[in-house]
Coordinates of C-alpha atoms in Angstrom, one line a residue:
M1 CA 16.2 42.8 -4.8
I2 CA 13.7 41.1 -7.1
Q3 CA 16.5 39.9 -9.3
L4 CA 18.3 38.4 -6.3
L5 CA 15.2 36.6 -5.1
S6 CA 14.6 35.2 -8.6
R7 CA 18.2 34.0 -8.7
M8 CA 17.8 32.3 -5.4
V9 CA 14.6 30.6 -6.5
E10 CA 16.3 29.5 -9.7
R11 CA 19.2 28.0 -7.7
L12 CA 16.8 26.1 -5.5
R13 CA 15.0 24.7 -8.5
L14 CA 18.3 23.7 -10.0
G15 CA 19.3 22.0 -6.8
R16 CA 16.0 20.1 -6.7
R17 CA 16.4 18.9 -10.3
T18 CA 19.9 17.8 -9.6
V19 CA 18.9 15.9 -6.4
V20 CA 16.0 14.2 -8.2
G21 CA 17.8 13.9 -11.6
I22 CA 20.9 12.0 -10.5
P23 CA 19.0 9.0 -9.0
T24 CA 16.6 9.0 -11.9
V25 CA 19.4 8.8 -14.4
W26 CA 21.0 6.1 -12.3
L27 CA 17.8 4.0 -12.3
W28 CA 17.3 4.4 -16.0
V29 CA 20.9 3.5 -16.9
F30 CA 21.5 0.6 -14.5
F31 CA 18.0 -0.8 -14.0
A32 CA 15.5 0.3 -16.6
A33 CA 17.8 -0.1 -19.6
P34 CA 19.1 -3.6 -18.7
F35 CA 15.6 -4.7 -17.9
L36 CA 14.3 -3.5 -21.3
I37 CA 17.2 -5.4 -22.9
L38 CA 16.2 -8.5 -21.0
L39 CA 12.6 -8.0 -22.0
R40 CA 13.6 -7.7 -25.7
L41 CA 15.7 -10.8 -25.5
S42 CA 12.9 -12.8 -23.8
V43 CA 10.6 -12.5 -26.9
T44 CA 13.3 -13.0 -29.5
D45 CA 13.0 -15.8 -32.1
M46 CA 16.6 -16.9 -32.5
G47 CA 15.8 -18.9 -35.7
E48 CA 18.2 -21.3 -37.3
Q49 CA 21.1 -18.9 -36.8
L50 CA 20.6 -19.0 -33.0
N51 CA 21.0 -15.3 -32.8
P52 CA 19.6 -13.9 -29.5
F53 CA 19.6 -10.4 -31.0
A54 CA 17.7 -11.3 -34.1
P55 CA 15.5 -8.5 -35.4
L56 CA 12.0 -8.3 -34.1
L57 CA 10.8 -6.8 -37.3
S58 CA 11.5 -8.3 -40.7
H59 CA 10.7 -7.1 -44.2
T60 CA 8.3 -9.2 -46.3
E61 CA 7.3 -9.0 -49.9
P62 CA 5.6 -7.0 -51.2
G63 CA 6.6 -4.1 -49.0
G64 CA 5.3 -5.5 -45.8
W65 CA 6.6 -6.0 -42.3
K66 CA 6.4 -9.0 -40.0
L67 CA 6.6 -8.9 -36.2
N68 CA 8.8 -11.7 -35.0
L69 CA 7.8 -12.2 -31.3
K70 CA 8.1 -15.6 -29.6
L71 CA 6.2 -15.8 -26.4
S72 CA 6.6 -19.5 -26.0
H73 CA 9.7 -18.9 -23.8
Y74 CA 7.3 -17.6 -21.1
L75 CA 4.8 -20.4 -21.7
S76 CA 7.5 -23.1 -21.3
L77 CA 8.3 -21.8 -17.8
F78 CA 4.8 -22.9 -16.6
V79 CA 4.0 -25.8 -18.9
D80 CA 6.0 -29.0 -19.2
S81 CA 6.6 -31.1 -22.3
D82 CA 3.4 -33.1 -21.5
G83 CA 1.2 -30.0 -21.3
R84 CA 0.8 -30.0 -17.5
W85 CA 0.8 -26.7 -15.7
G86 CA 2.9 -25.8 -12.7
D87 CA 5.1 -28.8 -12.3
T88 CA 8.2 -27.7 -14.2
L89 CA 11.9 -27.3 -13.3
Y90 CA 11.5 -23.5 -13.4
I91 CA 8.5 -23.3 -11.1
N92 CA 10.2 -25.6 -8.6
S93 CA 13.3 -23.5 -8.8
Y94 CA 11.4 -20.3 -8.1
L95 CA 9.6 -21.9 -5.1
L96 CA 12.9 -23.3 -3.8
S97 CA 14.5 -19.8 -4.2
L98 CA 11.6 -18.2 -2.3
K99 CA 11.9 -20.8 0.5
Y100 CA 15.7 -20.2 1.0
A101 CA 15.3 -16.4 0.7
F102 CA 12.5 -16.4 3.2
W103 CA 14.3 -18.5 5.8
T104 CA 17.5 -16.7 5.3
T105 CA 15.7 -13.4 6.0
V106 CA 14.1 -14.9 9.1
F107 CA 17.4 -16.1 10.5
C108 CA 19.2 -12.9 9.7
L109 CA 16.4 -10.9 11.5
F110 CA 16.5 -13.3 14.4
L111 CA 20.3 -12.9 14.8
G112 CA 20.7 -9.4 13.5
Y113 CA 18.1 -7.6 15.6
P114 CA 19.6 -8.3 19.0
F115 CA 23.1 -7.4 17.7
A116 CA 21.8 -4.2 16.2
Y117 CA 20.0 -3.3 19.4
F118 CA 23.2 -4.0 21.4
L119 CA 25.2 -1.8 18.9
A120 CA 22.7 1.1 19.3
R121 CA 22.7 0.9 23.1
S122 CA 26.5 0.4 23.4
S123 CA 28.9 3.1 24.6
A124 CA 29.8 5.7 22.0
T125 CA 33.5 4.9 22.6
I126 CA 33.3 1.2 21.5
R127 CA 30.5 1.6 18.9
P128 CA 32.9 2.4 16.0
I129 CA 34.9 -0.8 16.9
L130 CA 31.7 -2.9 16.9
L131 CA 30.6 -1.4 13.6
M132 CA 34.0 -2.2 12.1
L133 CA 33.6 -5.8 13.2
V134 CA 30.2 -6.0 11.4
M135 CA 31.8 -4.7 8.2
L136 CA 35.0 -6.6 8.6
P137 CA 33.9 -9.6 6.4
F138 CA 33.5 -7.3 3.5
W139 CA 37.3 -6.8 3.5
T140 CA 37.7 -10.5 2.5
S141 CA 36.8 -12.0 -0.8
F142 CA 33.2 -13.3 -1.1
L143 CA 34.4 -16.6 -2.6
L144 CA 37.0 -17.1 0.1
R145 CA 34.4 -16.7 2.8
V146 CA 32.1 -19.2 1.2
Y147 CA 34.9 -21.7 0.6
A148 CA 35.8 -21.3 4.3
W149 CA 32.4 -22.8 5.2
K150 CA 33.2 -25.8 3.0
G151 CA 36.2 -26.5 5.2
I152 CA 34.1 -26.0 8.4
L153 CA 31.1 -28.1 7.4
A154 CA 32.8 -30.9 5.4
D155 CA 32.8 -34.5 6.6
Q156 CA 36.4 -34.1 7.7
G157 CA 35.9 -30.4 8.6
I158 CA 36.3 -28.5 11.8
V159 CA 32.8 -29.1 13.2
N160 CA 32.9 -32.9 12.7
N161 CA 36.4 -33.2 14.0
V162 CA 35.6 -31.3 17.2
L163 CA 32.4 -33.3 17.8
M164 CA 34.3 -36.6 17.3
A165 CA 37.1 -35.4 19.5
L166 CA 34.6 -34.7 22.3
G167 CA 33.0 -38.1 21.8
L168 CA 29.6 -36.7 20.9
I169 CA 29.5 -38.5 17.6
H170 CA 31.4 -41.6 16.3
E171 CA 31.2 -40.8 12.5
P172 CA 31.0 -37.6 10.5
I173 CA 27.6 -35.9 10.1
Q174 CA 26.5 -35.0 6.6
M175 CA 26.3 -31.2 6.9
L176 CA 27.8 -30.0 3.5
Y177 CA 25.6 -30.0 0.4
T178 CA 22.4 -29.9 2.5
D179 CA 19.8 -27.4 3.5
V180 CA 21.8 -26.7 6.6
S181 CA 24.9 -25.7 4.8
M182 CA 22.9 -23.5 2.4
L183 CA 21.1 -21.6 5.2
V184 CA 24.3 -21.3 7.3
G185 CA 26.3 -19.9 4.3
M186 CA 23.5 -17.5 3.2
T187 CA 22.8 -16.3 6.7
Y188 CA 26.5 -15.6 7.4
V189 CA 27.0 -13.7 4.1
Y190 CA 23.9 -11.5 4.3
L191 CA 23.7 -10.9 8.1
P192 CA 25.5 -7.5 7.9
F193 CA 22.9 -6.3 5.4
M194 CA 20.3 -6.8 8.1
V195 CA 22.4 -5.4 11.0
L196 CA 23.3 -2.1 9.4
P197 CA 19.8 -0.8 8.5
L198 CA 18.5 -2.0 11.9
Y199 CA 21.3 -0.2 13.7
A200 CA 20.7 3.0 11.7
N201 CA 17.1 2.9 12.8
L202 CA 17.6 1.9 16.4
V203 CA 20.3 4.4 17.2
K204 CA 17.9 7.2 16.5
L205 CA 15.3 5.8 18.9
D206 CA 14.6 8.2 21.8
P207 CA 15.3 6.4 25.1
R208 CA 12.8 8.7 26.9
L209 CA 10.0 6.7 25.1
L210 CA 11.1 3.5 26.9
E211 CA 11.4 5.4 30.2
A212 CA 7.8 6.7 29.7
A213 CA 6.6 3.2 29.0
H214 CA 8.3 2.0 32.2
D215 CA 6.8 4.8 34.2
L216 CA 3.4 3.8 32.9
G217 CA 3.9 0.2 34.3
A218 CA 5.1 -1.6 31.2
S219 CA 7.7 -4.4 31.8
P220 CA 10.9 -4.3 29.8
W221 CA 9.7 -7.1 27.5
K222 CA 6.3 -5.4 26.9
S223 CA 7.9 -2.0 26.3
F224 CA 10.2 -3.6 23.8
W225 CA 7.3 -5.1 21.8
L226 CA 5.1 -2.1 22.1
V227 CA 7.6 0.7 21.6
T228 CA 10.9 -0.5 20.2
V229 CA 9.7 -3.0 17.6
P230 CA 7.0 -0.7 16.1
L231 CA 9.4 2.2 15.9
S232 CA 12.0 0.1 14.2
R233 CA 9.6 -1.2 11.5
S234 CA 11.2 0.7 8.7
G235 CA 14.6 -0.7 9.6
I236 CA 13.1 -4.2 9.7
V237 CA 11.6 -3.8 6.3
A238 CA 14.8 -2.2 4.8
G239 CA 17.0 -5.0 6.2
S240 CA 14.6 -7.7 5.1
M241 CA 14.5 -6.4 1.5
L242 CA 18.3 -6.1 1.4
V243 CA 18.6 -9.7 2.4
F244 CA 15.6 -11.2 0.6
I245 CA 16.1 -9.7 -2.8
P246 CA 19.8 -10.8 -3.4
C247 CA 19.1 -14.2 -1.8
L248 CA 16.4 -14.8 -4.3
G249 CA 18.9 -14.8 -7.2
E250 CA 21.9 -16.2 -5.3
F251 CA 24.2 -18.3 -7.5
V252 CA 27.6 -18.7 -5.8
I253 CA 26.5 -20.1 -2.4
P254 CA 24.1 -22.8 -3.9
S255 CA 26.9 -23.8 -6.3
L256 CA 29.5 -24.2 -3.6
L257 CA 27.4 -25.3 -0.5
G258 CA 24.3 -26.8 -2.0
G259 CA 23.7 -30.2 -3.3
A260 CA 22.3 -31.5 -6.6
E261 CA 18.7 -31.0 -5.4
N262 CA 19.3 -27.4 -4.3
V263 CA 18.8 -25.9 -7.7
M264 CA 17.9 -22.3 -7.2
I265 CA 16.7 -19.9 -10.0
G266 CA 20.1 -18.3 -10.3
R267 CA 21.7 -21.6 -11.3
V268 CA 18.9 -22.3 -13.7
V269 CA 19.4 -18.9 -15.4
W270 CA 23.1 -19.6 -15.7
D271 CA 22.5 -23.1 -17.2
E272 CA 20.0 -21.7 -19.7
M273 CA 22.3 -18.9 -20.7
F274 CA 25.7 -20.6 -20.9
S275 CA 25.0 -24.4 -21.1
S276 CA 21.9 -24.5 -23.2
N277 CA 22.7 -21.3 -25.0
N278 CA 19.0 -20.4 -24.7
W279 CA 19.3 -16.6 -24.1
P280 CA 15.6 -15.8 -24.6
R281 CA 14.4 -18.4 -22.0
A282 CA 17.1 -17.3 -19.5
S283 CA 16.0 -13.7 -20.1
A284 CA 12.3 -14.7 -19.5
L285 CA 13.3 -16.3 -16.2
A286 CA 15.1 -13.1 -15.2
V287 CA 12.2 -10.9 -16.2
I288 CA 9.7 -13.0 -14.2
M289 CA 12.0 -12.9 -11.2
I290 CA 12.4 -9.1 -11.4
L291 CA 8.7 -8.5 -11.8
G292 CA 8.1 -10.8 -8.9
V293 CA 10.2 -8.6 -6.7
V294 CA 9.4 -5.1 -8.1
V295 CA 5.6 -5.5 -8.3
P296 CA 5.1 -6.4 -4.6
L297 CA 7.6 -3.6 -3.6
A298 CA 5.7 -1.1 -5.6
W299 CA 2.4 -2.2 -4.1
Y300 CA 3.9 -2.0 -0.6
N301 CA 5.3 1.5 -1.2
A302 CA 2.0 2.7 -2.6
K303 CA 0.2 1.3 0.5
V304 CA 2.6 3.0 2.8
A305 CA 2.2 6.3 0.9
R306 CA -1.6 6.1 1.2
Q307 CA -1.4 5.4 4.9
A308 CA 0.9 8.4 5.4
E309 CA -1.5 10.6 3.5
K310 CA -4.4 9.5 5.7
E311 CA -2.4 10.2 8.8
H312 CA -1.5 13.7 7.6
S313 CA -5.0 14.5 6.4

């Protein structure tokens, strides 16, 4: 009997190690290892050979070692050629990326929450069809979907032709290569990433809570704000992160729908890597962007964990 119990305990421990170990290995292989490679490239002195993988340690005579670290790649992100802080192409690109990522997240939440709520409250017979419609764009090439918006928003595109046919305008409106085209394209592409986490959260909401709020005299709108929205906070946070983080480093949509002034950080990294052949500076840009996302997320998770501990204690 004791041997049987010990085997069961050992199997439970093995199961826990497997469940925890697989995500840990995944994070190390596909996040930590690439990040460490980027970090190593960002402090590399390429020298005259322009070798982005130049050794960080070099042998000197007699029998010494020299550490070859070049931190100027980080300094150049914040200081321009005249020695002024803050007003550089890289800082402006970061701020522009933050602006577009923020507004895209806001628009996706504004459009996605009602749709997710409708999905969660719809009949179980039509819910699979509605979910399929949400995921249907993923069956089409990402590039084709973005190119389609070029045909819709162009000067001779569908929108301008319809407006002129209705007599609402007399000449085409400039919609392509503007902030409007950028936000429309990014909101369209990332809207499903907001809808699905919200739906997964709202579908588990107990409708008896809303009935109790109504019985206590709350109006439908008040019960929505006081019951539904707070209980769906985790879905809002998850959806916002799934939209905000990829939007921050978006490259394809700004290249196809954005103008010359819509230079986001993804395009800057591409130019530094492949046009200027400056791999260390491109890696420094990527490291700063990753830390700018990971550090606030880690702080938020720690804050949530502390609040949960206080509630249980």
